[in-house]
Short mmCIF file of C-alpha atoms and ligand atoms in Angstrom, two decimals:
data_model
loop_
_atom_site.label_atom_id
_atom_site.label_comp_id
_atom_site.label_asym_id
_atom_site.label_seq_id
_atom_site.Cartn_x
_atom_site.Cartn_y
_atom_site.Cartn_z
CA MET A 1 -21.43 8.19 -20.25
CA LYS A 2 -22.63 6.45 -17.14
CA LYS A 3 -19.98 6.92 -14.48
CA PRO A 4 -18.34 3.59 -13.66
CA ASN A 5 -17.79 2.44 -10.11
CA VAL A 6 -14.12 2.34 -9.16
CA ILE A 7 -12.48 -0.04 -6.71
CA ILE A 8 -8.79 0.28 -5.94
CA ILE A 9 -7.60 -2.93 -4.34
CA TYR A 10 -4.31 -2.36 -2.61
CA ALA A 11 -2.24 -5.23 -1.24
CA ASP A 12 0.45 -4.75 1.40
CA ASP A 13 4.02 -5.85 0.55
CA LEU A 14 3.02 -7.96 -2.44
CA GLY A 15 5.91 -8.30 -4.87
CA TYR A 16 6.20 -8.09 -8.64
CA GLY A 17 6.68 -11.87 -8.81
CA ASP A 18 4.08 -13.00 -6.28
CA LEU A 19 1.12 -13.60 -8.62
CA SER A 20 0.82 -16.40 -11.12
CA CYS A 21 -0.05 -13.87 -13.83
CA TYR A 22 3.27 -12.17 -13.11
CA GLY A 23 5.20 -15.43 -13.34
CA ALA A 24 4.86 -17.07 -9.92
CA GLU A 25 4.87 -20.86 -10.19
CA ASP A 26 4.58 -21.89 -6.56
CA ILE A 27 1.65 -19.62 -5.75
CA ASN A 28 -1.52 -19.87 -7.76
CA THR A 29 -3.70 -16.76 -7.93
CA PRO A 30 -6.50 -17.66 -10.38
CA ASN A 31 -8.89 -14.92 -9.31
CA ILE A 32 -6.42 -12.10 -9.78
CA ASP A 33 -5.27 -13.72 -13.02
CA ASN A 34 -8.91 -13.73 -14.11
CA LEU A 35 -9.07 -9.95 -13.81
CA LEU A 36 -6.87 -10.01 -16.89
CA GLU A 37 -9.55 -11.64 -19.04
CA ASN A 38 -10.85 -8.10 -19.40
CA GLY A 39 -7.84 -6.31 -18.10
CA ILE A 40 -4.45 -4.85 -18.70
CA LYS A 41 -1.34 -6.16 -17.03
CA PHE A 42 1.13 -3.33 -16.53
CA THR A 43 4.77 -4.31 -16.40
CA ASN A 44 6.31 -0.91 -15.63
CA ALA A 45 4.01 0.44 -12.93
CA TYR A 46 5.45 1.83 -9.71
CA SER A 47 4.32 2.95 -6.32
CA THR A 48 6.09 6.07 -5.10
CA SER A 49 7.94 4.38 -2.26
CA ALA A 50 9.44 1.11 -1.13
CA VAL A 51 7.49 1.38 2.13
CA CYS A 52 3.88 1.84 3.03
CA THR A 53 2.87 5.28 4.35
CA PRO A 54 4.54 7.32 1.60
CA ALA A 55 3.08 5.13 -1.14
CA ARG A 56 -0.42 5.45 0.34
CA TYR A 57 0.01 9.19 0.72
CA SER A 58 0.55 9.46 -3.04
CA ILE A 59 -2.56 7.51 -3.94
CA ILE A 60 -4.76 9.71 -1.77
CA THR A 61 -3.17 13.09 -2.61
CA GLY A 62 -1.60 12.77 -6.07
CA GLU A 63 1.63 14.13 -4.62
CA TYR A 64 5.04 12.58 -4.30
CA PRO A 65 5.75 11.74 -0.65
CA PHE A 66 8.77 14.04 -0.38
CA ARG A 67 6.41 17.03 -0.52
CA ASN A 68 5.30 16.12 2.99
CA GLU A 69 7.87 15.78 5.76
CA TYR A 70 5.77 13.26 7.71
CA THR A 71 5.68 10.55 5.07
CA LYS A 72 7.59 7.84 6.86
CA ILE A 73 6.44 4.54 8.34
CA LEU A 74 4.07 5.79 11.04
CA PRO A 75 3.41 4.36 14.49
CA GLY A 76 -0.16 3.33 15.26
CA ASN A 77 -0.81 6.49 17.28
CA ALA A 78 0.53 8.96 14.70
CA LYS A 79 -1.35 12.11 13.90
CA CYS A 80 -2.96 12.40 10.50
CA ILE A 81 -0.41 13.58 7.95
CA ILE A 82 -2.88 14.93 5.39
CA ASP A 83 -4.47 18.33 5.99
CA THR A 84 -8.21 18.52 5.68
CA ASP A 85 -7.92 21.26 3.07
CA VAL A 86 -6.03 19.03 0.65
CA TYR A 87 -8.10 18.06 -2.37
CA THR A 88 -7.87 14.29 -2.28
CA LEU A 89 -8.79 11.41 -4.54
CA PRO A 90 -11.92 10.54 -2.53
CA LYS A 91 -12.99 14.21 -2.40
CA MET A 92 -12.71 14.26 -6.15
CA PHE A 93 -14.94 11.22 -6.50
CA LYS A 94 -17.40 12.88 -4.16
CA THR A 95 -17.38 16.02 -6.30
CA ALA A 96 -18.30 13.75 -9.19
CA GLY A 97 -21.29 12.37 -7.27
CA TYR A 98 -19.84 9.12 -5.94
CA ASN A 99 -20.34 7.37 -2.63
CA THR A 100 -16.85 6.84 -1.23
CA ALA A 101 -15.32 4.40 1.25
CA VAL A 102 -11.99 3.23 2.59
CA ILE A 103 -11.92 -0.27 3.98
CA GLY A 104 -8.76 -1.90 5.31
CA LYS A 105 -5.35 -0.63 6.29
CA TRP A 106 -5.01 3.14 6.67
CA HIS A 107 -1.52 4.01 7.99
CA LEU A 108 -1.81 7.74 7.33
CA GLY A 109 -2.49 8.77 10.92
CA LEU A 110 -5.51 10.08 12.82
CA SER A 111 -6.38 13.32 14.63
CA ASP A 112 -4.20 16.38 14.98
CA GLY A 113 -2.49 15.39 18.19
CA ASP A 114 -3.37 12.90 20.87
CA ILE A 115 -5.94 10.45 19.63
CA ASN A 116 -9.11 10.18 21.68
CA TRP A 117 -9.28 6.39 21.40
CA ASN A 118 -12.24 6.09 23.75
CA GLY A 119 -14.45 8.76 22.28
CA GLN A 120 -15.02 10.48 18.96
CA ILE A 121 -11.80 10.47 16.99
CA THR A 122 -11.16 13.69 15.14
CA LYS A 123 -9.62 13.80 11.69
CA THR A 124 -10.32 10.39 10.32
CA PRO A 125 -10.58 9.37 6.64
CA ASN A 126 -14.12 10.82 6.88
CA ASP A 127 -12.54 14.27 6.99
CA LEU A 128 -10.52 13.61 3.87
CA GLY A 129 -13.34 12.72 1.50
CA PHE A 130 -14.50 9.25 2.52
CA ASP A 131 -18.19 8.96 3.36
CA TYR A 132 -17.49 5.72 5.15
CA SER A 133 -14.36 4.31 6.72
CA PHE A 134 -13.68 0.97 8.31
CA ILE A 135 -9.97 0.76 8.93
CA PHE A 136 -7.21 -0.27 11.21
CA PRO A 137 -4.95 2.67 12.00
CA GLY A 138 -1.42 1.40 11.36
CA THR A 139 -0.24 -2.05 10.37
CA ASN A 140 -1.23 -5.47 11.62
CA ASP A 141 2.02 -5.73 13.56
CA ARG A 142 1.53 -2.57 15.62
CA VAL A 143 -0.97 -1.45 18.22
CA PRO A 144 -3.80 -0.69 18.56
CA LEU A 145 -5.25 -3.88 17.09
CA VAL A 146 -8.70 -2.45 16.61
CA TYR A 147 -10.96 -1.41 13.79
CA ILE A 148 -12.10 2.17 13.58
CA LYS A 149 -15.50 2.66 12.04
CA ASN A 150 -15.88 6.26 10.94
CA ARG A 151 -14.90 8.08 14.15
CA GLN A 152 -15.02 5.41 16.81
CA ILE A 153 -13.32 2.19 17.74
CA TYR A 154 -15.57 -0.63 16.63
CA ASN A 155 -16.98 -2.87 19.35
CA LEU A 156 -15.35 -1.00 22.20
CA ASP A 157 -16.81 -1.64 25.63
CA PRO A 158 -16.93 1.74 27.43
CA ASN A 159 -16.19 -0.07 30.68
CA ASP A 160 -12.92 -1.34 29.29
CA PRO A 161 -11.19 1.71 27.81
CA ILE A 162 -8.14 1.32 25.70
CA GLU A 163 -4.69 2.84 26.21
CA VAL A 164 -1.94 2.97 23.62
CA CYS A 165 1.69 3.67 24.35
CA TYR A 166 4.69 3.92 22.04
CA GLN A 167 7.35 4.86 24.58
CA MET A 168 10.28 2.53 25.08
CA LYS A 169 9.24 2.15 28.69
CA CYS A 170 5.53 2.07 29.11
CA PRO A 171 3.93 2.82 32.52
CA PHE A 172 1.58 -0.18 32.28
CA GLU A 173 3.86 -2.74 30.66
CA ASN A 174 3.96 -4.91 33.75
CA GLU A 175 0.20 -5.12 33.87
CA ILE A 176 -0.35 -6.59 30.41
CA ASP A 177 0.90 -9.63 28.54
CA THR A 178 4.17 -8.78 26.89
CA TYR A 179 6.65 -10.75 24.90
CA GLU A 180 8.99 -10.70 27.89
CA ASN A 181 6.64 -11.49 30.75
CA SER A 182 4.42 -14.10 29.10
CA PRO A 183 6.72 -16.18 26.87
CA GLU A 184 4.51 -19.24 27.37
CA LYS A 185 1.75 -17.51 25.37
CA ILE A 186 3.86 -16.80 22.29
CA VAL A 187 2.56 -18.54 19.15
CA MET A 188 4.78 -16.73 16.65
CA GLU A 189 8.36 -15.82 17.50
CA SER A 190 9.65 -12.36 16.79
CA SER A 191 12.84 -12.10 14.77
CA MET A 192 13.39 -8.41 15.44
CA GLY A 193 11.63 -5.75 17.41
CA HIS A 194 8.11 -7.12 17.58
CA ASN A 195 8.44 -7.80 21.24
CA ARG A 196 6.16 -5.42 23.10
CA SER A 197 2.49 -6.17 23.71
CA LEU A 198 1.66 -9.81 23.21
CA ILE A 199 -1.75 -10.00 21.57
CA ASN A 200 -3.32 -13.16 20.13
CA GLY A 201 -0.01 -14.83 21.01
CA ILE A 202 1.92 -12.50 18.68
CA GLY A 203 4.32 -9.77 19.77
CA ARG A 204 3.51 -6.32 18.39
CA ILE A 205 5.18 -2.96 18.03
CA GLY A 206 3.93 -0.67 20.83
CA PHE A 207 1.94 -1.34 23.98
CA MET A 208 -1.79 -1.37 24.49
CA ARG A 209 -4.11 -2.36 27.26
CA GLY A 210 -7.86 -2.58 27.63
CA GLY A 211 -10.30 -2.63 24.75
CA LYS A 212 -10.56 -6.41 24.91
CA SER A 213 -13.85 -6.71 23.05
CA ALA A 214 -12.52 -4.53 20.23
CA ILE A 215 -9.32 -6.44 19.52
CA TRP A 216 -9.43 -8.13 16.14
CA LYS A 217 -8.50 -11.74 15.51
CA ASP A 218 -5.72 -11.93 12.95
CA ASP A 219 -7.31 -14.79 11.05
CA GLU A 220 -10.58 -12.88 10.67
CA LEU A 221 -9.22 -9.69 9.15
CA SER A 222 -9.84 -10.70 5.54
CA GLU A 223 -13.41 -11.80 5.99
CA THR A 224 -14.20 -8.72 8.04
CA PHE A 225 -12.88 -6.31 5.44
CA LEU A 226 -14.45 -8.24 2.59
CA GLY A 227 -17.80 -8.22 4.39
CA GLU A 228 -17.52 -4.46 4.84
CA VAL A 229 -16.81 -3.96 1.15
CA LYS A 230 -19.83 -6.06 0.16
CA ASN A 231 -22.05 -4.22 2.64
CA PHE A 232 -20.98 -0.85 1.37
CA ILE A 233 -21.68 -1.88 -2.21
CA ASP A 234 -25.02 -3.28 -1.20
CA GLU A 235 -26.08 -0.15 0.63
CA LYS A 236 -24.56 2.50 -1.60
CA ARG A 237 -25.21 1.39 -5.13
CA ASP A 238 -27.85 4.08 -5.66
CA LYS A 239 -24.98 6.24 -6.90
CA PRO A 240 -21.66 5.21 -8.43
CA PHE A 241 -19.20 4.16 -5.73
CA PHE A 242 -15.49 4.54 -5.15
CA ILE A 243 -13.90 2.08 -2.76
CA TYR A 244 -10.29 2.07 -1.63
CA TYR A 245 -9.97 -1.52 -0.42
CA ALA A 246 -6.62 -1.81 1.31
CA LEU A 247 -5.96 -5.41 2.28
CA HIS A 248 -3.40 -6.34 4.92
CA GLN A 249 -1.91 -9.35 3.12
CA PRO A 250 0.87 -10.42 2.86
CA HIS A 251 2.22 -8.03 5.52
CA VAL A 252 3.51 -9.58 8.74
CA PRO A 253 2.30 -11.20 10.93
CA ARG A 254 0.89 -13.61 8.38
CA VAL A 255 -2.03 -15.48 9.87
CA PRO A 256 -4.25 -17.07 7.25
CA SER A 257 -7.76 -18.14 8.16
CA ALA A 258 -8.13 -21.86 8.78
CA ARG A 259 -9.15 -22.79 5.25
CA PHE A 260 -5.97 -21.32 3.76
CA LYS A 261 -3.49 -22.86 6.17
CA GLY A 262 -1.27 -25.03 4.01
CA ALA A 263 -2.74 -23.69 0.74
CA THR A 264 0.82 -23.51 -0.59
CA ALA A 265 4.09 -25.20 0.21
CA LEU A 266 5.61 -21.83 1.01
CA GLY A 267 4.21 -21.47 4.51
CA PRO A 268 2.14 -18.55 5.82
CA ARG A 269 3.42 -16.03 3.28
CA GLY A 270 2.24 -18.11 0.33
CA ASP A 271 -0.96 -19.05 2.13
CA VAL A 272 -2.03 -15.47 2.80
CA ILE A 273 -1.40 -14.56 -0.83
CA VAL A 274 -3.81 -17.32 -1.83
CA GLU A 275 -6.21 -15.97 0.77
CA LEU A 276 -5.86 -12.50 -0.73
CA ASP A 277 -6.60 -13.97 -4.13
CA TRP A 278 -9.72 -15.58 -2.70
CA CYS A 279 -10.91 -12.16 -1.46
CA ILE A 280 -10.64 -10.82 -5.00
CA GLY A 281 -12.58 -13.82 -6.31
CA GLU A 282 -15.33 -13.25 -3.73
CA LEU A 283 -15.51 -9.59 -4.61
CA THR A 284 -15.73 -10.15 -8.35
CA SER A 285 -18.37 -12.84 -7.90
CA TYR A 286 -20.35 -10.48 -5.74
CA LEU A 287 -20.17 -7.75 -8.37
CA ARG A 288 -21.16 -10.22 -11.06
CA GLU A 289 -24.12 -11.59 -9.09
CA ASN A 290 -25.33 -8.05 -8.52
CA ASN A 291 -24.94 -7.09 -12.17
CA LEU A 292 -22.30 -4.54 -11.30
CA LEU A 293 -19.22 -6.04 -12.88
CA ASP A 294 -19.62 -4.36 -16.26
CA ASP A 295 -20.00 -1.02 -14.52
CA THR A 296 -16.97 -1.35 -12.29
CA ILE A 297 -13.34 -0.52 -12.93
CA ILE A 298 -11.13 -2.65 -10.70
CA ILE A 299 -7.54 -1.69 -10.11
CA PHE A 300 -5.29 -4.12 -8.32
CA SER A 301 -1.85 -3.18 -7.04
CA SER A 302 0.50 -3.22 -4.05
CA ASP A 303 2.06 -0.50 -1.91
CA ASN A 304 5.64 -1.69 -2.05
CA GLY A 305 7.83 -4.65 -2.86
CA PRO A 306 8.10 -7.97 -1.07
CA VAL A 307 9.90 -9.06 2.07
CA LEU A 308 10.28 -12.52 3.57
CA ASN A 309 11.46 -11.88 7.10
CA ASP A 310 9.98 -8.60 8.29
CA GLY A 311 9.85 -9.26 11.99
CA TYR A 312 8.69 -12.80 12.67
CA ASP A 313 10.13 -16.28 12.34
CA ASP A 314 7.33 -17.66 10.21
CA LYS A 315 9.63 -19.76 8.02
CA ALA A 316 9.08 -17.54 5.00
CA TYR A 317 12.77 -17.88 4.11
CA GLU A 318 13.18 -21.55 4.74
CA LEU A 319 10.04 -22.48 2.80
CA ASN A 320 10.43 -20.01 -0.03
CA LYS A 321 12.48 -22.42 -2.17
CA ASN A 322 12.57 -21.23 -5.78
CA HIS A 323 9.82 -18.67 -5.51
CA ARG A 324 10.99 -15.18 -6.49
CA PRO A 325 8.74 -12.66 -4.72
CA ALA A 326 10.14 -9.79 -6.77
CA GLY A 327 10.25 -11.84 -9.97
CA PRO A 328 13.22 -10.79 -12.10
CA LEU A 329 13.69 -7.56 -10.16
CA ARG A 330 16.51 -6.92 -7.72
CA GLY A 331 15.83 -5.98 -4.10
CA GLY A 332 12.44 -5.76 -2.41
CA LYS A 333 10.70 -3.79 0.29
CA TYR A 334 12.88 -0.88 1.55
CA SER A 335 15.12 -1.11 -1.52
CA LYS A 336 16.33 1.42 -4.10
CA PHE A 337 16.39 -1.31 -6.70
CA ASP A 338 13.20 -1.85 -8.67
CA GLY A 339 12.05 -4.65 -6.37
CA GLY A 340 11.25 -1.87 -3.88
CA ALA A 341 8.51 -0.10 -5.80
CA ARG A 342 7.80 -1.75 -9.15
CA VAL A 343 4.68 -3.71 -8.32
CA PRO A 344 1.90 -5.71 -9.97
CA PHE A 345 -0.67 -3.36 -11.43
CA ILE A 346 -3.81 -4.52 -13.17
CA LEU A 347 -6.77 -2.56 -14.45
CA SER A 348 -9.82 -4.66 -15.21
CA TRP A 349 -13.16 -3.54 -16.62
CA SER A 350 -15.45 -6.27 -17.73
CA ASN A 351 -16.86 -5.82 -21.24
CA ASN A 352 -14.90 -2.62 -21.74
CA ILE A 353 -11.31 -3.68 -21.95
CA SER A 354 -9.61 -6.36 -23.99
CA LYS A 355 -6.89 -8.44 -22.51
CA ALA A 356 -3.52 -6.77 -23.00
CA GLU A 357 -0.11 -6.21 -21.54
CA SER A 358 1.24 -2.68 -21.30
CA PRO A 359 4.88 -1.70 -20.87
CA ALA A 360 3.91 1.95 -20.28
CA LEU A 361 5.73 3.72 -17.50
CA LEU A 362 3.11 4.49 -14.88
CA SER A 363 3.03 5.67 -11.29
CA GLN A 364 0.31 5.16 -8.73
CA VAL A 365 0.48 8.90 -8.10
CA ASP A 366 -1.21 9.27 -11.50
CA LEU A 367 -4.50 7.78 -10.41
CA MET A 368 -5.90 11.09 -9.23
CA ASN A 369 -5.26 13.12 -12.38
CA SER A 370 -6.30 10.22 -14.59
CA PHE A 371 -9.65 9.80 -12.86
CA ALA A 372 -10.09 13.59 -12.82
CA ASN A 373 -9.90 13.36 -16.56
CA MET A 374 -12.35 10.49 -16.77
CA LEU A 375 -14.79 12.35 -14.53
CA ASP A 376 -14.34 15.67 -16.30
CA ILE A 377 -13.06 17.41 -13.23
CA SER A 378 -10.47 20.11 -13.67
CA LEU A 379 -7.84 20.09 -11.00
CA ASP A 380 -6.37 23.27 -9.60
CA LYS A 381 -2.66 23.54 -10.36
CA TYR A 382 -1.90 23.13 -6.67
CA ASP A 383 -3.85 19.92 -6.41
CA ALA A 384 -2.40 16.48 -7.12
CA LYS A 385 0.72 18.23 -8.25
CA ASP A 386 2.73 15.20 -9.27
CA SER A 387 -0.15 13.31 -10.79
CA GLN A 388 -0.20 13.03 -14.58
CA ASN A 389 -3.17 12.20 -16.71
CA MET A 390 -2.66 8.57 -17.73
CA ILE A 391 -6.28 7.65 -18.36
CA ASP A 392 -5.61 6.52 -21.93
CA VAL A 393 -2.77 4.38 -20.69
CA LEU A 394 -4.90 2.93 -17.93
CA LEU A 395 -7.71 2.09 -20.32
CA GLY A 396 -5.35 0.57 -22.84
CA LYS A 397 -5.78 3.18 -25.56
CA THR A 398 -2.07 3.88 -25.71
CA ILE A 399 1.09 2.34 -24.36
CA VAL A 400 2.89 5.66 -24.20
CA GLY A 401 3.18 6.37 -20.50
CA ARG A 402 5.12 8.88 -18.46
CA PRO A 403 8.48 10.11 -19.71
CA SER A 404 9.85 9.70 -16.19
CA LEU A 405 8.88 9.03 -12.58
CA VAL A 406 10.38 9.19 -9.12
CA PHE A 407 10.18 6.76 -6.27
CA GLU A 408 11.99 6.58 -2.96
CA SER A 409 13.54 3.84 -0.87
CA GLY A 410 12.61 3.13 2.73
CA LYS A 411 15.36 5.57 3.76
CA LYS A 412 14.06 8.26 1.41
CA ILE A 413 16.82 7.99 -1.17
CA ARG A 414 15.37 8.90 -4.57
CA ILE A 415 15.36 7.01 -7.80
CA LEU A 416 14.51 8.49 -11.18
CA ARG A 417 13.23 6.15 -13.84
CA ARG A 418 13.32 7.80 -17.26
CA GLY A 419 12.60 5.79 -20.37
CA LYS A 420 14.83 2.75 -20.25
CA TRP A 421 17.12 4.23 -17.60
CA ALA A 422 17.02 3.99 -13.83
CA TYR A 423 19.21 6.40 -11.87
CA LEU A 424 19.77 5.75 -8.15
CA GLN A 425 21.06 8.52 -5.91
CA PRO A 426 24.23 7.71 -3.97
CA SER A 427 23.67 6.83 -0.33
CA GLU A 428 25.51 5.58 2.70
CA GLY A 429 24.52 2.49 4.58
CA GLU A 430 24.56 -1.26 4.54
CA GLU A 431 24.15 -3.22 1.30
CA ILE A 432 21.86 -5.78 2.88
CA ILE A 433 19.43 -5.15 5.72
CA PRO A 434 20.31 -7.52 8.58
CA ILE A 435 17.71 -10.26 9.26
CA VAL A 436 15.37 -8.86 6.57
CA LEU A 437 18.07 -9.72 4.03
CA ASN A 438 16.71 -7.47 1.29
CA GLU A 439 19.34 -5.65 -0.75
CA THR A 440 19.14 -1.92 -0.13
CA GLY A 441 20.87 -0.69 -3.31
CA ASN A 442 23.03 1.58 -1.17
CA SER A 443 26.25 2.71 -2.82
CA LEU A 444 28.37 5.81 -2.46
CA ASN A 445 28.53 6.00 -6.24
CA ASP A 446 25.93 7.03 -8.77
CA GLN A 447 24.14 4.03 -10.21
CA LEU A 448 22.63 3.88 -13.67
CA TYR A 449 20.94 0.84 -15.13
CA ASN A 450 19.60 0.11 -18.58
CA MET A 451 16.27 -1.50 -17.73
CA ASP A 452 15.72 -2.75 -21.28
CA TYR A 453 18.75 -5.02 -21.15
CA ASP A 454 19.31 -5.38 -17.46
CA ILE A 455 15.98 -5.64 -15.66
CA SER A 456 17.78 -7.23 -12.68
CA GLN A 457 20.05 -4.19 -12.30
CA ARG A 458 23.33 -6.07 -12.24
CA ILE A 459 25.49 -3.82 -14.43
CA ASN A 460 26.02 -0.27 -13.28
CA VAL A 461 26.73 1.73 -16.44
CA ALA A 462 27.04 5.17 -14.79
CA ASP A 463 30.68 5.50 -15.85
CA GLN A 464 29.83 4.80 -19.49
CA TYR A 465 27.05 7.38 -19.68
CA PRO A 466 28.13 10.41 -17.65
CA GLN A 467 25.88 12.76 -19.61
CA ILE A 468 22.80 10.70 -18.93
CA VAL A 469 23.72 10.55 -15.26
CA GLU A 470 24.18 14.32 -15.21
CA SER A 471 20.89 15.10 -16.90
CA MET A 472 19.00 12.63 -14.73
CA LYS A 473 20.52 14.15 -11.60
CA GLN A 474 19.39 17.54 -12.77
CA GLU A 475 15.88 16.38 -13.56
CA LEU A 476 15.60 14.71 -10.18
CA GLU A 477 16.83 17.84 -8.46
CA GLN A 478 14.30 19.94 -10.35
CA ILE A 479 11.43 17.69 -9.32
CA LEU A 480 12.57 17.65 -5.71
CA GLN A 481 13.03 21.41 -5.57
CA SER A 482 9.86 22.44 -7.36
CA THR A 483 8.04 24.64 -4.90
CA HIS A 484 4.63 23.80 -3.76
CA THR A 485 2.43 26.51 -2.35
CA ARG A 486 -0.96 25.20 -1.61
CA LYS A 487 -4.03 27.27 -2.07
CA LYS A 488 -6.06 27.14 1.14
CA SER A 489 -9.58 25.94 0.64
CA ILE A 490 -12.54 27.81 2.02
C1 NG6 B 1 9.20 -1.66 10.08
C2 NG6 B 1 8.97 -2.94 10.85
C3 NG6 B 1 8.33 -3.93 9.91
C4 NG6 B 1 7.09 -3.36 9.28
C5 NG6 B 1 7.39 -2.04 8.62
C6 NG6 B 1 6.17 -1.34 8.09
C7 NG6 B 1 10.63 -3.43 12.62
C8 NG6 B 1 12.00 -3.96 12.94
N1 NG6 B 1 10.26 -3.46 11.34
O1 NG6 B 1 9.73 -0.69 10.94
O2 NG6 B 1 8.02 -5.10 10.60
O3 NG6 B 1 6.10 -3.19 10.25
O4 NG6 B 1 7.98 -1.17 9.57
O5 NG6 B 1 5.73 -1.93 6.95
O6 NG6 B 1 9.92 -3.01 13.51
S1 NG6 B 1 4.91 -1.09 5.93
O7 NG6 B 1 4.53 -2.00 4.87
O8 NG6 B 1 3.75 -0.60 6.65
O9 NG6 B 1 5.75 -0.01 5.44
CA1 CA B 2 3.56 -2.17 2.81
#
């Protein structure tokens, strides 16, 4: 069989209810919906975490995030949390003869210690199996606001070096525009914490100075990344290609490009989702025009659930009206409820897949083992340890998915989903995150929900089913405790 190209499109904070094909009525996403003409809509697919870094870690390594102590939301100057000897998803595609690229948000750290921002950066995605990388290091709300192309900051003027600082008090904070010293330049108000460097009129987490020519414009991010994806395809189609296309939408700060301002009545959050949908339309048209669509598997998903106010007063709450970003699910980003990690998940393959909906239980951590199977690569038992072979599920040959899966909340509390049951570990803490207003799912008691009857997780039935609670606790404990000695590569 000719090896198909594979593109994983990964949105940032897009909820289970944010697409029209998943029930949204106030946001229209025709291009993503169109993927379903030859695609499968999964209704029980999960990322491994209700926040970003851990979920992304699982895609790249095939491991649950709790196997690595550094899988928490990383600052923009964090060191790389994946060792170069780990056999990763892109390395696997390379083994199979693919050209590989990551384009978009990275958020898995760089280098082994201090990052050499003004020179050659060590330990980039290029050391983890990507032939080409064009990324931003953290999130769009934290410094540095620059692209990194392979091992260097893109467009950096050597006469204007860049400095990045994540201390509470930064030695150069009086010499740059900050939220405090230049309030007249603010174009988007912070609602919590995003009040350090003021760049493009928006407060960010962390301080940076210099690097003026390299700083991105928020409203150009989508076109830049899309252009990079098209270029890579154009240049690298001599062999099959694997692209991990990690878009920044609809993560805060939400700054749509001019043509999408006002695309919805929901304000910037709705508008950037329509912009994201446009990117997918552009990409599929490009593949079609280049006769590549029939040879390309497209996966579309999101790293974690939705959030309305995640740091800026952009009216997401006030304008949200009846839209339900998590659809019927309870909670959202950071949450232990399903709204935290059950996300849209579509696999589309023109001419090869018939339109279908699949209720199979599926985790994003399974991508590595599933593609290993498709590519006839045998994984070592230490590689992609938590990844299960779901290729038949992904390609719609069966709807029998995993027996169970684990995901974690923003605070690393674990949830076991097994069959129709969801078990949430007890945890201390607030029930609702202040300002963000997402429900955390925190409770000092065990929680058990029957997802067949109670998708919105309103009725805790732990007291009625003590044996199920007990056996799910034990299974979770076993998964968490399973040892993990990695074979060192040569
Ligand atoms: C949180 C930020 C939030 C967002 C998130 C990362 C504050 C108060 N909140 O710490 O704005 O940046 O980290 O999002 O700073 S994620 O999608 O990358 O996980
Ligand atoms: Ca995210």
